[in-house]
XYZ file of C-alpha atoms in Angstrom:
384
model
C -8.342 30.086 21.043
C -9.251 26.826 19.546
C -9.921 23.351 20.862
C -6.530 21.150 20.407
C -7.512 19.275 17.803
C -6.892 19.558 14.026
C -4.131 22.117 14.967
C -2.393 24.001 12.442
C 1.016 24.594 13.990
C 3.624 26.555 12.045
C 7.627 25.911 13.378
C 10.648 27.991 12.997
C 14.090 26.046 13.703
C 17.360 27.251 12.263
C 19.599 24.672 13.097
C 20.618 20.759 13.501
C 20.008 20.827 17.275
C 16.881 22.971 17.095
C 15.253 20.761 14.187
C 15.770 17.801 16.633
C 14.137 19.166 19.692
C 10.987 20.684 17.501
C 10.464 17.415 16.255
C 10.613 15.962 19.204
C 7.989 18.200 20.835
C 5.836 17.432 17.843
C 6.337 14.176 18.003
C 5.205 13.898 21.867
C 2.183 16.258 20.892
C 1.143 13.531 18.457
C 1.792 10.696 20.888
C -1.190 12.445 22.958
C -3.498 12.352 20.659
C -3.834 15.892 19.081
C -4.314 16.206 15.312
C -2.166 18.425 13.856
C -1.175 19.751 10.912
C 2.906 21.494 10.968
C 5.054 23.619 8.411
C 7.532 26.135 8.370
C 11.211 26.399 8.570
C 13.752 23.137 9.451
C 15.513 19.914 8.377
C 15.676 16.258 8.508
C 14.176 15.292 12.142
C 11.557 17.738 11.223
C 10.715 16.434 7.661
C 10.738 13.042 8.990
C 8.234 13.593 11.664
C 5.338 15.010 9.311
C 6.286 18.509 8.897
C 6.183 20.274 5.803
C 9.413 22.407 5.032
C 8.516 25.972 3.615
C 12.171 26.653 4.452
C 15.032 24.596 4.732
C 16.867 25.947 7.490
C 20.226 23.750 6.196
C 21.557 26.527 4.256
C 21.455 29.640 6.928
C 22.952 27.780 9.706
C 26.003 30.377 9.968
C 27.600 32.284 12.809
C 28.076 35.844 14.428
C 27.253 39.358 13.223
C 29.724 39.242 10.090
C 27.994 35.807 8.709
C 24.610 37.305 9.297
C 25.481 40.601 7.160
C 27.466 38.336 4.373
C 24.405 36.348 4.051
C 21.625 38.624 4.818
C 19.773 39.321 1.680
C 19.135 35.100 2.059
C 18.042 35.725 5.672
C 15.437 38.601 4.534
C 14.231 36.033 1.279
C 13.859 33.042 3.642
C 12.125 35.341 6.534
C 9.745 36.900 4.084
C 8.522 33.085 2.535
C 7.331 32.353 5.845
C 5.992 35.055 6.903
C 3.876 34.812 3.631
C 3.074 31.337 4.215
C 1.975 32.532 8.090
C -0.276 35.322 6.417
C -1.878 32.723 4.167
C -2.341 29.861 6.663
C -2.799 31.869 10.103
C -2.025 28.960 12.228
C -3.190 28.510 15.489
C 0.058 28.635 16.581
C 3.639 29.514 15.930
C 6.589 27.487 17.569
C 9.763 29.157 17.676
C 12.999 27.017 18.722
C 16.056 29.075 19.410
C 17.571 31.060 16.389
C 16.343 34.083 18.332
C 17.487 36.774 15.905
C 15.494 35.263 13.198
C 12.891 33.963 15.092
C 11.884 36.768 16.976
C 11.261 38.990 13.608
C 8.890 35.875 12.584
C 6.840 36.758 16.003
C 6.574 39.805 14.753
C 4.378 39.209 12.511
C 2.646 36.877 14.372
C 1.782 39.072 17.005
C 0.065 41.116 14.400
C -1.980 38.528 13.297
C -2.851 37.661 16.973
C -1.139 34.165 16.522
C 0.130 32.716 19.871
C 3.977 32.699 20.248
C 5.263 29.784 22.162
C 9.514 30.325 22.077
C 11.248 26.769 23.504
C 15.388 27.263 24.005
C 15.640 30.604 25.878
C 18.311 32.988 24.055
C 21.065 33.274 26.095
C 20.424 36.585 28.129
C 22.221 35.246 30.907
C 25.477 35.372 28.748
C 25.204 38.493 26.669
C 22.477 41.376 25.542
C 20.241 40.928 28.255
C 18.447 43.988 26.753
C 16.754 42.073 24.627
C 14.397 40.181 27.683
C 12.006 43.532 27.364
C 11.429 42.692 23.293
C 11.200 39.138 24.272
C 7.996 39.444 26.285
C 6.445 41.737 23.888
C 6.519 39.246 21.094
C 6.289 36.020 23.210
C 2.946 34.804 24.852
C 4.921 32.118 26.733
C 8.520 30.914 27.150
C 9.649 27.535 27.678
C 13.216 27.536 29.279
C 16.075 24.211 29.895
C 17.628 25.927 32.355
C 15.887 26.552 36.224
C 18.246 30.088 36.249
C 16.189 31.412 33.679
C 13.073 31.456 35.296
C 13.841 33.948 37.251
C 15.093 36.409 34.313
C 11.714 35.591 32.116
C 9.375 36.247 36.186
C 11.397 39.790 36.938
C 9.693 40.917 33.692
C 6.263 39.286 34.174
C 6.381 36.868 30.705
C 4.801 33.865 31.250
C 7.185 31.259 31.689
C 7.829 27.665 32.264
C 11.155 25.348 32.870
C 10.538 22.036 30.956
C 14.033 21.052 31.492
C 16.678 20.005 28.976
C 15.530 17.924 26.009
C 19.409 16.962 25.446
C 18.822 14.764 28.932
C 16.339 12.454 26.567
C 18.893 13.332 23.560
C 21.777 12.114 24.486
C 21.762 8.401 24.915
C 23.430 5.764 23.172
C 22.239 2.385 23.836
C 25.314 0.509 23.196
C 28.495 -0.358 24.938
C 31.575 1.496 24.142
C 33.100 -1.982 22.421
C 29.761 -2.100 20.307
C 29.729 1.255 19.563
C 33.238 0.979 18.044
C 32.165 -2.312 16.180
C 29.276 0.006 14.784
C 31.447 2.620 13.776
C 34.043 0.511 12.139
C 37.070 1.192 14.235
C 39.167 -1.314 16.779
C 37.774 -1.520 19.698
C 41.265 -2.655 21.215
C 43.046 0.618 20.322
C 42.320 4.223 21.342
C 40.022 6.445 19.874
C 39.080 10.130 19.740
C 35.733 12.047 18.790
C 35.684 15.206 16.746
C 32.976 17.036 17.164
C 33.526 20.552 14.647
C 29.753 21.824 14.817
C 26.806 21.693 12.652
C 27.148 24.251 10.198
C 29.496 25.104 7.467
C 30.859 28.216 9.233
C 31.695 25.987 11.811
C 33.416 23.081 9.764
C 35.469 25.933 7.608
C 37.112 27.145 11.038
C 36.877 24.436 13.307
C 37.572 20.958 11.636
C 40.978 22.234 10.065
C 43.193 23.017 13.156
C 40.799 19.294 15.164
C 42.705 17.793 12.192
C 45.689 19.229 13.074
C 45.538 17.955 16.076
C 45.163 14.225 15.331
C 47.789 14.308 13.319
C 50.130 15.701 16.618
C 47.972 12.671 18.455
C 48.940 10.316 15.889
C 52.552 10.989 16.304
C 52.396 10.501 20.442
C 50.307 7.332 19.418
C 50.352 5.805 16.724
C 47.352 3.276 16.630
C 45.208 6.231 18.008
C 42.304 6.039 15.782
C 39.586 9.431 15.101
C 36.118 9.453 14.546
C 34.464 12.149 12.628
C 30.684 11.782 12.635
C 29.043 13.989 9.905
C 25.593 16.306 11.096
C 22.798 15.460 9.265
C 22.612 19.261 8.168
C 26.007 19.379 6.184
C 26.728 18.227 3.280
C 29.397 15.552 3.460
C 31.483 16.875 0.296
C 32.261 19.901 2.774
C 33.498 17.546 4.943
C 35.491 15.712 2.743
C 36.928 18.672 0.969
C 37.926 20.341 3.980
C 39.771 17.224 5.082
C 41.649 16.716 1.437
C 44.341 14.093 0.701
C 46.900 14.677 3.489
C 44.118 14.269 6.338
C 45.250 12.434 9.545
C 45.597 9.201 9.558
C 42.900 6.273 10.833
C 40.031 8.798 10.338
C 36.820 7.258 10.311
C 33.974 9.681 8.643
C 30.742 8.755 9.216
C 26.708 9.569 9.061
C 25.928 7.393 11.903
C 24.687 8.817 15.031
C 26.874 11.420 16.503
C 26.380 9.746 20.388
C 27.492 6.361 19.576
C 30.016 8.254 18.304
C 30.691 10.209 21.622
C 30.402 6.255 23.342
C 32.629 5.379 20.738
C 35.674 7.792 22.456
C 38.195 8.031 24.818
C 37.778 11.321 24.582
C 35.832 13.994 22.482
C 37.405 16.915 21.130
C 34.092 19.141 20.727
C 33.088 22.375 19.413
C 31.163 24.140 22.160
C 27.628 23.616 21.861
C 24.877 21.428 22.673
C 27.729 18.746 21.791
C 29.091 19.547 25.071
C 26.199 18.486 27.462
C 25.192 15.749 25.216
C 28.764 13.942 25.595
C 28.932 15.035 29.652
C 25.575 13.124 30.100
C 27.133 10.149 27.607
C 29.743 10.291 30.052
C 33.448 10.839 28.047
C 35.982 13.229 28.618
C 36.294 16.098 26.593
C 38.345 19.066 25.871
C 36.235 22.168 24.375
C 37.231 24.499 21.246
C 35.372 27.189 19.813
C 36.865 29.681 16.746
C 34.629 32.276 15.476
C 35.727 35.333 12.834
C 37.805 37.354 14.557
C 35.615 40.458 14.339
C 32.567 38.580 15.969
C 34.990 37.529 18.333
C 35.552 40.765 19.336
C 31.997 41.939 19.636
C 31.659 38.890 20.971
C 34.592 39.806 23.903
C 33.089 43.041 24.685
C 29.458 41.432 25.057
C 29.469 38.074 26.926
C 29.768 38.579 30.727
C 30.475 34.799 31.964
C 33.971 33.501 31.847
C 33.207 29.990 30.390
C 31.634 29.468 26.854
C 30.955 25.662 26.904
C 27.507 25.042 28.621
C 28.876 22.146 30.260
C 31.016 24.113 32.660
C 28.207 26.927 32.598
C 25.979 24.632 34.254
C 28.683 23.071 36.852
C 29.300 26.459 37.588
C 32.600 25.809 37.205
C 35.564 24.927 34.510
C 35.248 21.201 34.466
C 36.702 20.540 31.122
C 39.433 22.715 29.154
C 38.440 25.186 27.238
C 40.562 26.361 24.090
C 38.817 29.552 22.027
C 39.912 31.608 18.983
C 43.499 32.140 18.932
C 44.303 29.721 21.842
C 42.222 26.842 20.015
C 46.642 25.499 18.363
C 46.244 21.886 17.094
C 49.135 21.927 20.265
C 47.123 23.456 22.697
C 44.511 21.105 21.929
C 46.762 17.747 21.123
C 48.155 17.820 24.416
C 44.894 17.830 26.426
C 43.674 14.761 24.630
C 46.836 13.121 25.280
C 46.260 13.957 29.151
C 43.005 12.431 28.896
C 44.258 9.608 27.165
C 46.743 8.898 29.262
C 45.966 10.303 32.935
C 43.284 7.784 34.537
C 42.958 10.240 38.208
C 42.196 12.888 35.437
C 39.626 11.488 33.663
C 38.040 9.928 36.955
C 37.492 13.319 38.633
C 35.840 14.902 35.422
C 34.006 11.806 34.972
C 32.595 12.545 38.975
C 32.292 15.656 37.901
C 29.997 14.601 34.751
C 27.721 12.611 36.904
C 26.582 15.850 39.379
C 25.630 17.742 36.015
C 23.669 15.214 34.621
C 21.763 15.198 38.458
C 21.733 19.377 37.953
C 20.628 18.665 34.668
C 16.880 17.103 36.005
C 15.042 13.884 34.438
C 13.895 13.682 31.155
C 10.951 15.188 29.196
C 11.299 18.162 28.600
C 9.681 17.178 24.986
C 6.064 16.145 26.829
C 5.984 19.570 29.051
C 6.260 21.421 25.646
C 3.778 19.353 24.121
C 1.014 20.359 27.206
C 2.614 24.135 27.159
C 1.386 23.889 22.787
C -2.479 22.399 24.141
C -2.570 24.610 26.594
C -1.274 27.670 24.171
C -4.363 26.444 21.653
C -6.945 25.651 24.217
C -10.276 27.275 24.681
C -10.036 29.522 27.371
């Protein structure tokens, strides 16, 4: 082990949310003082914090087992430049965020070259293919969960583990007023509005965003100065956006690149993708109603394999359905319209989920989850 200074650190995140949190870890690393050196596989937080991007991790950001065998000779091309670059730079240690199925053939070949495996963002074992906890701690010298349920999972099989908490508590905060926050987005902040949230990746915007549009335009019709705010992830590429949308979108849509939680502020209500999207706008505190479409034959596999009856992490961790939940073929631009409308127009309604917001940000814990994984990486690089 080395002495936490002049670290090389190499970093694997596959998506928008993952990118975020490793830079934020990074970023706290730096804040105490260690020299560092990172590089490996991400996108714009991670770039912007110092890191050197081997990979961009912008165009593999897909979904389910038939996206992963469409796109799979890119996976293998993309998985084989870093594990070059880990060969040539043997770094003192690698820092896998989520994208499990990915990430955990990178710690293969880490664990060959005796490189130190730190994996922040458990994969969701709770939900589905537990089996995969046994290949986990063969691969993983320490895990560093969000979730206090997981320790247990991680202790029954004796990998070291630690709960840092949830770095979406620190995340998800907008610092303005919902009037400002309108003002910022360029909408009226006299008439209502609602957040769509499709996802962060293309597979997500191609399935997703087309019946959320369908569904303003039913909202539009019950009100007519209802206005919709689309904010656009950092790790798409607006023309998708744009396209998908095409001349007869709804109307009084607002696109924009700002920052997706003043955008959540911004709303009467959020109609979300499930996803970290979910937690982030409980803890912002607006109603939502959750959607989730995936190819039908994932969703299939999917059925057989997931063993909790709620998808959207925000009733997962209420332990409870808080907010509607509308997935594959129930996920109608009706189905969908009329919730928002209910939420937009029922004040007892959005008052009880609101209560119910406020216990899971308490369940959620305080913030830093960013600074524990920054002491789990010195102690992970430490002389022993």
């Amino acid at each position: 082990m080395v002495s936490p200074k002049n670290l090389s650190i190499m970093v694997s995140a596959g998506e928008a949310s993952s990118d975020a949190h490793a830079a934020h870890a990074l970023d706290a690393l730096r804040a105490r003082g260690v020299v560092f050196e990172s590089y490996g596989m991400g996108a714009g937080e991670l770039k912007k914090s110092g890191t050197e991007l081997v990979v961009d991790c912008r165009d593999l950001a897909v979904i389910g087992f038939v996206d992963v065998l469409i796109n799979y000779p890119k996976f293998l091309k993309r998985l084989r430049r870093l594990r070059e670059r880990m060969q040539q730079r043997k770094p003192d240690l690698l820092l896998l965020v989520d994208y499990p199925d990915f990430n955990l053939k990178l710690a293969e070949t880490a664990k060959t070259l005796g490189i130190p495996v730190l994996f922040y963002v458990s994969p969701q074992v709770w939900a589905w293919r537990a089996g995969r906890v046994p290949r986990i701690g063969s691969l993983v010298t320490h895990m560093a969960v969000l979730f206090p349920f997981e320790v247990d999972i991680y202790e029954k099989h004796d990998i070291p583990v630690t709960y840092v908490g949830n770095p979406v508590v620190a995340d998800a905060v907008s610092t303005l007023s919902v009037f400002e926050a309108r003002e910022l987005l360029g909408v009226n902040p006299e008439n209502p509005v609602v957040t769509l949230l499709p996802g962060s990746r293309q597979g997500e915007i191609s399935r997703n965003l087309p019946p959320m549009l369908d569904s303003a335009k039913l909202i539009a019709t019950a009100i007519p100065d209802c206005q919709f705010l689309l904010p656009i992830a950092p790790t798409l590429d607006p023309t998708l956006i744009h396209q998908t949308i095409g001349p007869d979108g709804p109307a009084n849509l607002h696109c924009t690149t700002k920052n997706s939680r003043d955008a959540m502020r911004a709303g009467d209500v959020v109609l979300v993708a499930s996803g970290t999207a979910t937690l982030e706008t409980a803890l912002i505190g607006t109603p939502m109603v959750v959607m989730y479409i995936v190819n039908k034959i994932n969703y299939a596999i999917m059925k057989r394999l997931i063993k909790i009856p709620d998808i959207s992490l925000v009733n997962i961790v209420a332990g409870k359905r808080v907010v509607p939940e509308y997935v594959q073929q129930d996920a109608t631009p009706e189905n969908m319209a009329n919730e928002v409308l209910s939420l937009l127009t029922d004040e007892a309604r959005r008052a009880t989920m609101l209560n119910e917001f406020n216990r899971i940000k308490s369940l959620m814990g305080d913030a830093g989850a960013s600074t524990r994984v920054a002491q789990l990486i010195v102690q992970l690089t430490s002389k022993s």
